[in-house]
């Protein structure tokens, strides 16, 4: 056992912590402003073109003002927010990926092992989740398999695809990099996929927040701020030991 | 335990609400607004760095055109002057090319048709999110500007239109990179017919690497200028002046 219950270990590296918080702000602004932009033309199409006379595969609801940025319909300002934070998201993700490859964070913490993908292991991990046990007591520092799969999904699929489909929406970038449009099957398909990626990222964020609360918000939050994380007893969350309730760990 | 979770959940939702409200307030103060609006300069700088000066917007096959090409913005300028031009089938319409040029021009629809033509099937992307594909034809703006002889001081080209917004003519502007781009044309035909009134008859700008609102319709004047200051409210276009749209609409 590399870290017995109750001990405090270094959980998240500096690069991960900095990126996490910048990214959290960027995702928050991009989702809010994206919903504002969606309200300008809440119809999604497949293919290269699509406007009011063409068949939409999805008619989106009008998103209420309280979840859009700005909180009244203003396409120009929604775009300003979205296009600024798109750059923040894209370049920070790039920097984080380079950093995490160099310091082997991805190789160490996100690499899936064959034994984790057996049905037996997956089923055991489902049961552990239902029992609010999120950590293997033998290796408390390791992410569980669903954690790894969702981080891999969001880091290497949803976020890059959201960025690529965003690039495909730019008529300027269409001239610069026409292969992006070809890859995605046209601008309106790219716009649909962009929306689906945003939905996946929003769903990830909700599940992520719920699990942070269930796993002990104080301990988890501190580990993403200072890097220090207290190992829960037997992998099970000990509410009484959570710093939000109990103050600093003994 | 459960209560604490509910409190935390409520705290997150409440915090998100405060943050959303904070975003609204932020753009009302000068510095955050300036930082946010610098996104346009960064996007333009990046895009211009990544694309060749003459990189072409994608062109499409005839069968890829939209069955109906959606018209947007002004669908009919509705002024007596425009109605008179339209009733005369634009025989009396002239496009004035002036400003910082050596030889000001006054071009009729026939003149535009006699210049070397470019036809292109391109995608029109509205800032709202929809796209329509159509075939456009007309002379290159670059050829017209060369014929007029651009002066050295010229940096932008300003387009003044027959339709009025808020009491003044709609206007737009582009820089010389886009003005001399091979696909930037003064289009007088859509899908092999004269432009319909709803699409900007008799002549509209096509500037294919930018969004729809840059493609000024109902053109009346084309002026080369050294600066956008003092034109309208100085931001380079009606939407830019009045509702914070980006002047560079490449995304």
CSV table of C-alpha atoms in Angstrom, one decimal:
chain,number,residue,atom,x,y,z
A,1,UNK,CA,0.0,0.0,0.0
A,2,UNK,CA,1.7,3.2,-1.1
A,3,UNK,CA,-0.5,5.6,0.9
A,4,UNK,CA,-2.4,4.4,4.0
A,5,UNK,CA,-5.8,5.9,4.7
A,6,UNK,CA,-5.7,9.3,6.4
A,7,UNK,CA,-2.4,10.3,4.9
A,8,UNK,CA,-2.1,13.4,2.7
A,9,UNK,CA,-0.5,12.9,-0.6
A,10,UNK,CA,0.3,15.1,-3.6
A,11,UNK,CA,-2.4,14.4,-6.0
A,12,UNK,CA,-2.4,16.9,-8.9
A,13,UNK,CA,0.7,18.5,-10.5
A,14,UNK,CA,1.0,22.2,-11.0
A,15,UNK,CA,0.3,22.0,-14.7
A,16,UNK,CA,-2.9,20.1,-14.2
A,17,UNK,CA,-4.1,22.5,-11.5
A,18,UNK,CA,-3.4,25.6,-13.6
A,19,UNK,CA,-5.0,24.2,-16.7
A,20,UNK,CA,-8.0,22.8,-14.8
A,21,UNK,CA,-9.1,26.2,-13.5
A,22,UNK,CA,-8.4,28.2,-16.7
A,23,UNK,CA,-10.3,25.5,-18.6
A,24,UNK,CA,-13.2,25.6,-16.1
A,25,UNK,CA,-13.6,29.3,-16.7
A,26,UNK,CA,-13.3,28.8,-20.5
A,27,UNK,CA,-15.9,26.0,-20.6
A,28,UNK,CA,-18.3,28.0,-18.5
A,29,UNK,CA,-18.1,31.0,-20.8
A,30,UNK,CA,-18.1,28.9,-24.0
A,31,UNK,CA,-21.2,27.0,-23.0
A,32,UNK,CA,-23.1,30.1,-21.9
A,33,UNK,CA,-22.2,32.2,-24.9
A,34,UNK,CA,-22.7,29.1,-27.2
A,35,UNK,CA,-26.3,28.8,-26.0
A,36,UNK,CA,-26.7,32.5,-26.8
A,37,UNK,CA,-25.3,32.0,-30.3
A,38,UNK,CA,-27.6,29.0,-30.8
A,39,UNK,CA,-30.6,31.2,-30.1
A,40,UNK,CA,-29.8,33.2,-33.2
A,41,UNK,CA,-30.7,30.2,-35.4
A,42,UNK,CA,-31.7,27.2,-33.3
A,43,UNK,CA,-31.8,24.7,-36.2
A,44,UNK,CA,-29.2,22.0,-36.9
A,45,UNK,CA,-28.6,20.5,-40.3
A,46,UNK,CA,-26.4,17.8,-41.9
A,47,UNK,CA,-24.4,18.6,-45.0
A,48,UNK,CA,-22.7,21.6,-46.6
A,49,UNK,CA,-25.6,24.1,-46.5
A,50,UNK,CA,-28.7,24.6,-44.4
A,51,UNK,CA,-31.1,27.5,-43.8
A,52,UNK,CA,-34.8,28.0,-43.1
A,53,UNK,CA,-36.0,26.4,-46.3
A,54,UNK,CA,-33.9,23.2,-45.8
A,55,UNK,CA,-34.8,20.2,-43.6
A,56,UNK,CA,-33.3,20.5,-40.0
A,57,UNK,CA,-32.6,17.2,-38.1
A,58,UNK,CA,-33.0,19.1,-34.9
A,59,UNK,CA,-34.9,22.1,-33.7
A,60,UNK,CA,-33.4,23.3,-30.5
A,61,UNK,CA,-35.4,25.1,-27.8
A,62,UNK,CA,-34.8,28.7,-27.2
A,63,UNK,CA,-32.4,28.8,-24.3
A,64,UNK,CA,-33.6,31.0,-21.4
A,65,UNK,CA,-31.7,34.2,-20.7
A,66,UNK,CA,-30.4,33.1,-17.3
A,67,UNK,CA,-28.2,30.4,-18.8
A,68,UNK,CA,-26.8,32.5,-21.7
A,69,UNK,CA,-24.0,35.0,-21.9
A,70,UNK,CA,-24.9,37.8,-22.0
A,71,UNK,CA,-28.1,37.2,-20.1
A,72,UNK,CA,-30.2,39.0,-22.7
A,73,UNK,CA,-30.2,38.1,-26.4
A,74,UNK,CA,-27.2,39.8,-28.0
A,75,UNK,CA,-25.5,37.8,-30.7
A,76,UNK,CA,-22.6,40.2,-31.1
A,77,UNK,CA,-21.6,40.0,-27.5
A,78,UNK,CA,-22.2,36.2,-27.3
A,79,UNK,CA,-19.8,36.0,-30.2
A,80,UNK,CA,-17.2,38.2,-28.5
A,81,UNK,CA,-17.2,36.0,-25.4
A,82,UNK,CA,-17.2,32.8,-27.4
A,83,UNK,CA,-14.4,33.7,-29.9
A,84,UNK,CA,-12.1,35.1,-27.2
A,85,UNK,CA,-12.5,32.1,-24.9
A,86,UNK,CA,-12.3,29.7,-27.8
A,87,UNK,CA,-8.6,30.9,-28.1
A,88,UNK,CA,-8.1,30.5,-24.4
A,89,UNK,CA,-9.5,27.0,-24.5
A,90,UNK,CA,-7.6,25.9,-27.6
A,91,UNK,CA,-4.2,27.2,-26.7
A,92,UNK,CA,-4.4,26.2,-23.0
A,93,UNK,CA,-5.4,22.6,-24.0
A,94,UNK,CA,-2.5,22.5,-26.4
A,95,UNK,CA,-0.1,23.7,-23.7
A,96,UNK,CA,-1.5,21.2,-21.2
A,97,UNK,CA,-1.2,18.4,-23.6
A,98,UNK,CA,2.4,19.2,-24.4
A,99,UNK,CA,3.2,19.6,-20.7
A,100,UNK,CA,1.4,16.3,-19.8
A,101,UNK,CA,3.2,14.3,-22.4
A,102,UNK,CA,6.6,15.7,-21.3
A,103,UNK,CA,6.1,15.2,-17.6
A,104,UNK,CA,4.4,11.8,-18.3
A,105,UNK,CA,1.1,12.7,-16.5
A,106,UNK,CA,-0.9,11.1,-19.3
A,107,UNK,CA,1.2,8.0,-19.5
A,108,UNK,CA,1.3,7.6,-15.7
A,109,UNK,CA,-2.3,8.5,-14.8
A,110,UNK,CA,-4.5,8.1,-17.9
A,111,UNK,CA,-3.1,5.0,-19.6
A,112,UNK,CA,-5.7,2.2,-19.6
A,113,UNK,CA,-4.3,-1.2,-18.5
A,114,UNK,CA,-5.7,-4.3,-20.1
A,115,UNK,CA,-6.9,-5.8,-16.8
A,116,UNK,CA,-9.0,-2.7,-16.2
A,117,UNK,CA,-11.0,-3.3,-19.4
A,118,UNK,CA,-12.2,-6.8,-18.6
A,119,UNK,CA,-15.9,-7.1,-18.0
A,120,UNK,CA,-15.2,-8.4,-14.6
A,121,UNK,CA,-13.2,-5.3,-13.6
A,122,UNK,CA,-15.7,-2.9,-15.2
A,123,UNK,CA,-18.6,-4.5,-13.4
A,124,UNK,CA,-16.7,-4.4,-10.1
A,125,UNK,CA,-16.1,-0.7,-10.7
A,126,UNK,CA,-19.8,0.0,-11.4
A,127,UNK,CA,-20.6,-1.6,-8.1
A,128,UNK,CA,-17.9,0.3,-6.3
A,129,UNK,CA,-19.3,3.6,-7.7
A,130,UNK,CA,-22.8,2.6,-6.5
A,131,UNK,CA,-21.3,2.1,-3.1
A,132,UNK,CA,-19.5,5.5,-3.3
A,133,UNK,CA,-16.1,3.9,-3.3
A,134,UNK,CA,-14.1,5.8,-5.9
A,135,UNK,CA,-10.6,4.6,-5.1
A,136,UNK,CA,-8.8,1.4,-5.0
A,137,UNK,CA,-7.6,1.2,-1.4
A,138,UNK,CA,-4.4,-0.6,-2.6
A,139,UNK,CA,-3.7,2.3,-5.1
A,140,UNK,CA,-5.6,5.3,-3.8
A,141,UNK,CA,-3.7,7.7,-6.1
A,142,UNK,CA,-4.9,5.9,-9.3
A,143,UNK,CA,-7.9,7.0,-11.2
A,144,UNK,CA,-10.6,4.3,-11.5
A,145,UNK,CA,-11.4,3.0,-15.0
A,146,UNK,CA,-14.5,5.1,-15.6
A,147,UNK,CA,-12.6,8.2,-14.4
A,148,UNK,CA,-9.9,7.4,-16.9
A,149,UNK,CA,-12.4,6.7,-19.7
A,150,UNK,CA,-14.2,9.9,-19.1
A,151,UNK,CA,-11.1,12.0,-18.9
A,152,UNK,CA,-9.7,10.4,-22.0
A,153,UNK,CA,-13.1,11.0,-23.8
A,154,UNK,CA,-13.2,14.7,-22.8
A,155,UNK,CA,-9.5,15.4,-23.3
A,156,UNK,CA,-8.8,13.6,-26.5
A,157,UNK,CA,-12.3,13.4,-28.2
A,158,UNK,CA,-14.8,16.0,-27.1
A,159,UNK,CA,-12.6,19.0,-26.6
A,160,UNK,CA,-10.4,18.5,-29.7
A,161,UNK,CA,-13.5,17.8,-31.8
A,162,UNK,CA,-15.3,20.9,-30.4
A,163,UNK,CA,-12.2,23.0,-31.4
A,164,UNK,CA,-11.9,21.4,-34.9
A,165,UNK,CA,-15.6,21.8,-35.6
A,166,UNK,CA,-15.3,25.4,-34.4
A,167,UNK,CA,-12.5,26.0,-36.8
A,168,UNK,CA,-14.7,24.5,-39.6
A,169,UNK,CA,-17.3,27.2,-38.9
A,170,UNK,CA,-14.9,30.0,-39.8
A,171,UNK,CA,-15.1,31.0,-43.5
A,172,UNK,CA,-11.6,32.4,-43.1
A,173,UNK,CA,-10.2,29.1,-41.8
A,174,UNK,CA,-12.2,27.3,-44.6
A,175,UNK,CA,-9.9,29.1,-47.0
A,176,UNK,CA,-6.8,28.4,-44.9
A,177,UNK,CA,-7.4,24.8,-44.1
A,178,UNK,CA,-10.1,23.4,-46.5
A,179,UNK,CA,-9.3,19.8,-45.4
A,180,UNK,CA,-11.1,20.5,-42.1
A,181,UNK,CA,-14.4,20.9,-43.9
A,182,UNK,CA,-13.8,17.9,-46.0
A,183,UNK,CA,-13.0,15.8,-42.9
A,184,UNK,CA,-16.2,16.9,-41.2
A,185,UNK,CA,-18.5,16.6,-44.2
A,186,UNK,CA,-19.4,20.3,-44.6
A,187,UNK,CA,-20.0,23.3,-42.5
A,188,UNK,CA,-23.5,22.5,-41.3
A,189,UNK,CA,-22.5,19.0,-40.3
A,190,UNK,CA,-19.6,20.6,-38.4
A,191,UNK,CA,-22.0,22.9,-36.7
A,192,UNK,CA,-24.2,20.0,-35.6
A,193,UNK,CA,-21.2,18.1,-34.3
A,194,UNK,CA,-20.0,21.2,-32.5
A,195,UNK,CA,-23.3,21.3,-30.7
A,196,UNK,CA,-23.1,17.6,-29.9
A,197,UNK,CA,-19.6,18.1,-28.5
A,198,UNK,CA,-20.8,21.0,-26.3
A,199,UNK,CA,-23.6,18.7,-25.0
A,200,UNK,CA,-21.1,16.0,-24.2
A,201,UNK,CA,-18.8,18.5,-22.4
A,202,UNK,CA,-21.8,19.9,-20.5
A,203,UNK,CA,-22.9,16.4,-19.4
A,204,UNK,CA,-19.3,15.6,-18.4
A,205,UNK,CA,-19.2,18.8,-16.3
A,206,UNK,CA,-22.4,17.9,-14.5
A,207,UNK,CA,-21.3,14.4,-13.7
A,208,UNK,CA,-17.9,15.7,-12.7
A,209,UNK,CA,-19.4,18.2,-10.2
A,210,UNK,CA,-21.8,15.6,-8.8
A,211,UNK,CA,-18.9,13.1,-8.2
A,212,UNK,CA,-16.7,15.8,-6.7
A,213,UNK,CA,-19.4,16.5,-4.2
A,214,UNK,CA,-20.0,12.7,-3.5
A,215,UNK,CA,-16.3,12.1,-3.2
A,216,UNK,CA,-15.9,14.9,-0.6
A,217,UNK,CA,-16.0,18.3,-2.1
A,218,UNK,CA,-13.5,19.9,0.4
A,219,UNK,CA,-10.8,17.2,-0.1
A,220,UNK,CA,-11.2,17.2,-3.9
A,221,UNK,CA,-11.3,20.9,-4.2
A,222,UNK,CA,-8.2,21.3,-2.1
A,223,UNK,CA,-6.4,18.7,-4.2
A,224,UNK,CA,-7.1,20.8,-7.3
A,225,UNK,CA,-6.0,24.0,-5.6
A,226,UNK,CA,-2.9,23.0,-3.5
A,227,UNK,CA,-2.4,19.5,-5.0
A,228,UNK,CA,-2.7,17.9,-1.5
A,229,UNK,CA,-5.3,15.2,-1.2
A,230,UNK,CA,-6.2,13.1,1.9
A,231,UNK,CA,-6.5,9.3,1.2
A,232,UNK,CA,-10.0,8.2,2.2
A,233,UNK,CA,-10.2,5.1,4.5
A,234,UNK,CA,-10.8,1.8,2.5
A,235,UNK,CA,-11.4,3.8,-0.6
A,236,UNK,CA,-14.7,4.9,0.9
A,237,UNK,CA,-15.5,8.5,1.4
A,238,UNK,CA,-15.4,9.5,5.0
A,239,UNK,CA,-17.6,12.6,5.3
A,240,UNK,CA,-16.5,13.4,8.8
A,241,UNK,CA,-12.9,13.6,7.6
A,242,UNK,CA,-13.8,16.1,4.8
A,243,UNK,CA,-12.1,19.4,5.4
A,244,UNK,CA,-15.4,21.2,4.6
A,245,UNK,CA,-16.8,19.6,7.8
A,246,UNK,CA,-13.8,18.7,9.9
A,247,UNK,CA,-11.3,21.4,9.0
A,248,UNK,CA,-7.7,20.5,8.1
A,249,UNK,CA,-6.9,16.8,8.4
A,250,UNK,CA,-5.1,15.6,11.5
B,1,UNK,CA,-24.6,14.7,4.8
B,2,UNK,CA,-27.4,14.9,2.3
B,3,UNK,CA,-28.2,18.5,3.4
B,4,UNK,CA,-24.6,19.4,2.9
B,5,UNK,CA,-24.7,18.0,-0.6
B,6,UNK,CA,-27.8,19.9,-1.4
B,7,UNK,CA,-26.2,23.1,0.0
B,8,UNK,CA,-23.1,22.4,-2.2
B,9,UNK,CA,-25.3,21.8,-5.2
B,10,UNK,CA,-27.2,24.9,-4.5
B,11,UNK,CA,-23.9,26.7,-4.0
B,12,UNK,CA,-22.6,25.7,-7.4
B,13,UNK,CA,-25.9,26.7,-9.1
B,14,UNK,CA,-25.9,30.0,-7.2
B,15,UNK,CA,-22.3,30.6,-8.0
B,16,UNK,CA,-22.9,30.0,-11.6
B,17,UNK,CA,-25.7,32.5,-11.6
B,18,UNK,CA,-23.5,35.1,-10.0
B,19,UNK,CA,-20.7,34.4,-12.5
B,20,UNK,CA,-23.2,34.8,-15.4
B,21,UNK,CA,-24.3,38.1,-14.0
B,22,UNK,CA,-20.7,39.1,-13.6
B,23,UNK,CA,-20.1,38.5,-17.3
B,24,UNK,CA,-22.8,41.0,-18.1
B,25,UNK,CA,-21.3,43.6,-15.8
B,26,UNK,CA,-17.8,43.0,-17.0
B,27,UNK,CA,-18.5,44.1,-20.6
B,28,UNK,CA,-19.9,47.3,-19.3
B,29,UNK,CA,-16.6,48.5,-17.9
B,30,UNK,CA,-13.9,49.7,-20.2
B,31,UNK,CA,-10.9,47.3,-19.5
B,32,UNK,CA,-12.6,43.9,-19.6
B,33,UNK,CA,-14.5,45.1,-22.6
B,34,UNK,CA,-11.2,46.1,-24.3
B,35,UNK,CA,-9.6,42.7,-23.5
B,36,UNK,CA,-12.7,40.8,-24.7
B,37,UNK,CA,-12.9,42.8,-27.9
B,38,UNK,CA,-9.1,42.2,-28.5
B,39,UNK,CA,-10.3,38.6,-29.4
B,40,UNK,CA,-11.2,40.0,-32.9
B,41,UNK,CA,-7.6,41.3,-33.5
B,42,UNK,CA,-6.2,37.9,-32.3
B,43,UNK,CA,-8.6,35.9,-34.5
B,44,UNK,CA,-7.7,38.1,-37.5
B,45,UNK,CA,-4.0,37.9,-36.8
B,46,UNK,CA,-4.1,34.2,-36.5
B,47,UNK,CA,-6.2,33.6,-39.6
B,48,UNK,CA,-4.1,35.9,-41.7
B,49,UNK,CA,-1.0,34.2,-40.5
B,50,UNK,CA,-2.4,30.8,-41.3
B,51,UNK,CA,-3.8,31.6,-44.8
B,52,UNK,CA,-2.2,32.6,-48.0
B,53,UNK,CA,-3.2,36.1,-49.1
B,54,UNK,CA,-5.0,34.6,-52.0
B,55,UNK,CA,-6.2,31.3,-50.4
B,56,UNK,CA,-9.6,30.6,-52.0
B,57,UNK,CA,-12.9,29.9,-50.2
B,58,UNK,CA,-14.3,26.5,-51.1
B,59,UNK,CA,-16.2,26.4,-54.3
B,60,UNK,CA,-19.0,23.9,-54.9
B,61,UNK,CA,-20.6,22.0,-57.8
B,62,UNK,CA,-23.8,23.2,-59.4
B,63,UNK,CA,-25.9,20.4,-57.8
B,64,UNK,CA,-24.7,21.4,-54.3
B,65,UNK,CA,-26.5,24.7,-54.5
B,66,UNK,CA,-29.3,25.5,-52.0
B,67,UNK,CA,-32.7,24.9,-53.6
B,68,UNK,CA,-33.8,28.3,-52.2
B,69,UNK,CA,-31.2,30.9,-51.5
B,70,UNK,CA,-32.3,32.6,-48.3
B,71,UNK,CA,-32.4,36.4,-48.3
B,72,UNK,CA,-31.6,38.3,-45.1
B,73,UNK,CA,-31.4,41.8,-43.7
B,74,UNK,CA,-33.0,44.3,-46.0
B,75,UNK,CA,-35.2,42.6,-48.6
B,76,UNK,CA,-36.2,45.8,-50.3
B,77,UNK,CA,-34.7,49.2,-49.6
B,78,UNK,CA,-38.1,50.8,-50.1
B,79,UNK,CA,-36.9,54.3,-50.7
B,80,UNK,CA,-38.4,56.4,-53.6
B,81,UNK,CA,-35.0,56.7,-55.2
B,82,UNK,CA,-34.5,52.9,-55.2
B,83,UNK,CA,-38.0,52.2,-56.4
B,84,UNK,CA,-37.4,54.6,-59.3
B,85,UNK,CA,-34.1,52.7,-60.2
B,86,UNK,CA,-35.8,49.4,-59.9
B,87,UNK,CA,-38.8,50.5,-62.1
B,88,UNK,CA,-36.3,51.5,-64.7
B,89,UNK,CA,-34.7,48.0,-64.5
B,90,UNK,CA,-31.6,49.8,-63.1
B,91,UNK,CA,-30.8,51.4,-66.5
B,92,UNK,CA,-30.2,54.6,-64.6
B,93,UNK,CA,-28.2,53.0,-61.8
B,94,UNK,CA,-24.5,53.9,-61.6
B,95,UNK,CA,-21.9,52.6,-59.2
B,96,UNK,CA,-19.6,55.5,-58.2
B,97,UNK,CA,-16.0,54.5,-57.5
B,98,UNK,CA,-14.2,57.3,-55.7
B,99,UNK,CA,-12.3,58.3,-52.7
B,100,UNK,CA,-8.5,57.9,-52.9
B,101,UNK,CA,-8.4,57.0,-56.6
B,102,UNK,CA,-6.7,58.6,-59.5
B,103,UNK,CA,-9.6,58.2,-61.9
B,104,UNK,CA,-13.1,58.2,-60.3
B,105,UNK,CA,-15.5,55.9,-62.2
B,106,UNK,CA,-19.2,55.8,-62.8
B,107,UNK,CA,-20.2,52.3,-63.9
B,108,UNK,CA,-23.5,51.1,-65.3
B,109,UNK,CA,-24.8,47.6,-65.1
B,110,UNK,CA,-23.7,47.1,-68.7
B,111,UNK,CA,-20.2,48.4,-67.8
B,112,UNK,CA,-20.0,45.8,-65.0
B,113,UNK,CA,-21.0,43.1,-67.4
B,114,UNK,CA,-18.4,44.1,-70.0
B,115,UNK,CA,-15.4,43.9,-67.5
B,116,UNK,CA,-13.7,40.5,-67.3
B,117,UNK,CA,-16.1,38.2,-65.3
B,118,UNK,CA,-15.6,35.7,-62.5
B,119,UNK,CA,-18.3,33.2,-61.7
B,120,UNK,CA,-18.1,31.2,-58.5
B,121,UNK,CA,-20.4,28.8,-56.6
B,122,UNK,CA,-19.7,29.6,-53.0
B,123,UNK,CA,-21.3,29.2,-49.5
B,124,UNK,CA,-22.8,32.2,-47.8
B,125,UNK,CA,-22.5,31.9,-44.0
B,126,UNK,CA,-24.8,34.1,-42.0
B,127,UNK,CA,-23.5,35.3,-38.6
B,128,UNK,CA,-26.6,33.6,-37.2
B,129,UNK,CA,-25.4,30.2,-38.2
B,130,UNK,CA,-27.1,29.2,-41.4
B,131,UNK,CA,-25.5,28.6,-44.8
B,132,UNK,CA,-26.7,28.8,-48.3
B,133,UNK,CA,-24.9,28.0,-51.5
B,134,UNK,CA,-25.3,29.9,-54.8
B,135,UNK,CA,-23.6,30.9,-58.0
B,136,UNK,CA,-22.4,34.5,-58.2
B,137,UNK,CA,-21.1,36.4,-61.1
B,138,UNK,CA,-19.5,39.8,-61.6
B,139,UNK,CA,-16.2,41.6,-62.2
B,140,UNK,CA,-13.4,41.4,-59.6
B,141,UNK,CA,-13.3,44.3,-57.2
B,142,UNK,CA,-9.6,44.3,-57.7
B,143,UNK,CA,-9.9,44.9,-61.4
B,144,UNK,CA,-12.3,47.8,-60.8
B,145,UNK,CA,-10.0,49.4,-58.2
B,146,UNK,CA,-7.0,49.0,-60.6
B,147,UNK,CA,-9.0,50.7,-63.3
B,148,UNK,CA,-9.7,53.6,-61.0
B,149,UNK,CA,-6.0,53.7,-59.9
B,150,UNK,CA,-5.8,53.3,-56.1
B,151,UNK,CA,-3.7,56.0,-54.4
B,152,UNK,CA,-0.9,55.0,-52.1
B,153,UNK,CA,-2.7,56.3,-49.0
B,154,UNK,CA,-5.7,54.0,-49.5
B,155,UNK,CA,-6.0,51.2,-46.8
B,156,UNK,CA,-9.7,50.3,-46.8
B,157,UNK,CA,-12.6,50.1,-49.3
B,158,UNK,CA,-15.9,51.4,-48.0
B,159,UNK,CA,-19.2,50.3,-49.6
B,160,UNK,CA,-22.3,52.5,-49.3
B,161,UNK,CA,-25.7,51.0,-50.0
B,162,UNK,CA,-29.1,52.1,-51.2
B,163,UNK,CA,-30.9,50.7,-48.1
B,164,UNK,CA,-31.1,52.7,-45.0
B,165,UNK,CA,-30.7,51.6,-41.4
B,166,UNK,CA,-31.4,54.0,-38.6
B,167,UNK,CA,-31.7,56.9,-40.9
B,168,UNK,CA,-28.4,56.4,-42.7
B,169,UNK,CA,-27.3,54.2,-45.6
B,170,UNK,CA,-26.0,50.8,-44.7
B,171,UNK,CA,-22.3,50.6,-45.2
B,172,UNK,CA,-19.5,48.1,-44.8
B,173,UNK,CA,-15.8,48.1,-45.3
B,174,UNK,CA,-12.9,45.7,-46.0
B,175,UNK,CA,-9.2,46.0,-46.1
B,176,UNK,CA,-7.0,45.8,-49.3
B,177,UNK,CA,-6.1,42.1,-48.7
B,178,UNK,CA,-9.8,41.2,-49.1
B,179,UNK,CA,-10.5,43.9,-51.7
B,180,UNK,CA,-7.9,42.4,-54.1
B,181,UNK,CA,-8.7,38.8,-53.3
B,182,UNK,CA,-9.5,36.9,-56.5
B,183,UNK,CA,-13.0,35.8,-55.2
B,184,UNK,CA,-14.0,39.3,-54.1
B,185,UNK,CA,-16.4,40.4,-56.8
B,186,UNK,CA,-19.1,42.9,-57.5
B,187,UNK,CA,-21.9,40.4,-58.2
B,188,UNK,CA,-24.8,41.3,-60.4
B,189,UNK,CA,-26.0,37.8,-61.1
B,190,UNK,CA,-27.2,35.0,-58.7
B,191,UNK,CA,-27.7,31.5,-60.1
B,192,UNK,CA,-27.4,32.8,-63.7
B,193,UNK,CA,-30.1,35.5,-63.4
B,194,UNK,CA,-29.9,39.2,-62.5
B,195,UNK,CA,-29.8,39.6,-58.7
B,196,UNK,CA,-33.3,39.6,-57.2
B,197,UNK,CA,-34.2,42.7,-55.1
B,198,UNK,CA,-34.2,40.6,-52.0
B,199,UNK,CA,-30.6,39.6,-52.7
B,200,UNK,CA,-29.3,43.1,-53.3
B,201,UNK,CA,-30.2,44.1,-56.9
B,202,UNK,CA,-28.6,45.4,-59.0
B,203,UNK,CA,-25.2,44.6,-57.4
B,204,UNK,CA,-23.7,43.4,-54.2
B,205,UNK,CA,-20.3,42.6,-52.8
B,206,UNK,CA,-19.1,39.1,-52.4
B,207,UNK,CA,-16.2,38.8,-49.9
B,208,UNK,CA,-16.1,35.0,-49.6
B,209,UNK,CA,-13.8,34.6,-46.6
B,210,UNK,CA,-16.1,36.5,-44.3
B,211,UNK,CA,-19.6,36.3,-42.9
B,212,UNK,CA,-22.7,37.4,-44.6
B,213,UNK,CA,-23.1,40.9,-43.1
B,214,UNK,CA,-19.9,42.0,-44.8
B,215,UNK,CA,-21.4,41.3,-48.2
B,216,UNK,CA,-23.0,44.7,-48.7
B,217,UNK,CA,-26.1,44.7,-50.9
B,218,UNK,CA,-27.7,47.4,-53.1
B,219,UNK,CA,-24.3,49.0,-53.8
B,220,UNK,CA,-24.2,52.7,-54.7
B,221,UNK,CA,-20.7,53.8,-53.9
B,222,UNK,CA,-17.3,52.2,-53.5
B,223,UNK,CA,-14.7,54.5,-51.9
B,224,UNK,CA,-11.1,54.0,-51.1
B,225,UNK,CA,-10.1,55.5,-47.8
B,226,UNK,CA,-7.0,55.8,-45.6
B,227,UNK,CA,-8.9,55.3,-42.4
B,228,UNK,CA,-12.3,54.3,-41.1
B,229,UNK,CA,-12.3,57.1,-38.6
B,230,UNK,CA,-15.1,59.6,-39.2
B,231,UNK,CA,-17.1,57.3,-41.4
B,232,UNK,CA,-20.3,56.4,-39.6
B,233,UNK,CA,-19.2,55.9,-36.0
B,234,UNK,CA,-15.8,54.8,-37.0
B,235,UNK,CA,-16.1,51.1,-36.6
B,236,UNK,CA,-16.3,50.2,-40.3
B,237,UNK,CA,-19.9,49.2,-40.8
B,238,UNK,CA,-23.5,49.6,-39.7
B,239,UNK,CA,-23.5,46.5,-37.4
B,240,UNK,CA,-20.0,47.2,-36.1
B,241,UNK,CA,-21.0,50.8,-35.2
B,242,UNK,CA,-24.3,50.0,-33.6
B,243,UNK,CA,-24.3,46.5,-32.1
B,244,UNK,CA,-20.7,45.5,-31.4
B,245,UNK,CA,-20.3,43.1,-34.3
B,246,UNK,CA,-16.7,42.3,-35.3
B,247,UNK,CA,-15.3,44.3,-38.2
B,248,UNK,CA,-13.2,41.2,-39.2
B,249,UNK,CA,-15.9,38.6,-39.7
B,250,UNK,CA,-13.7,35.7,-40.7
B,251,UNK,CA,-15.2,33.5,-38.0
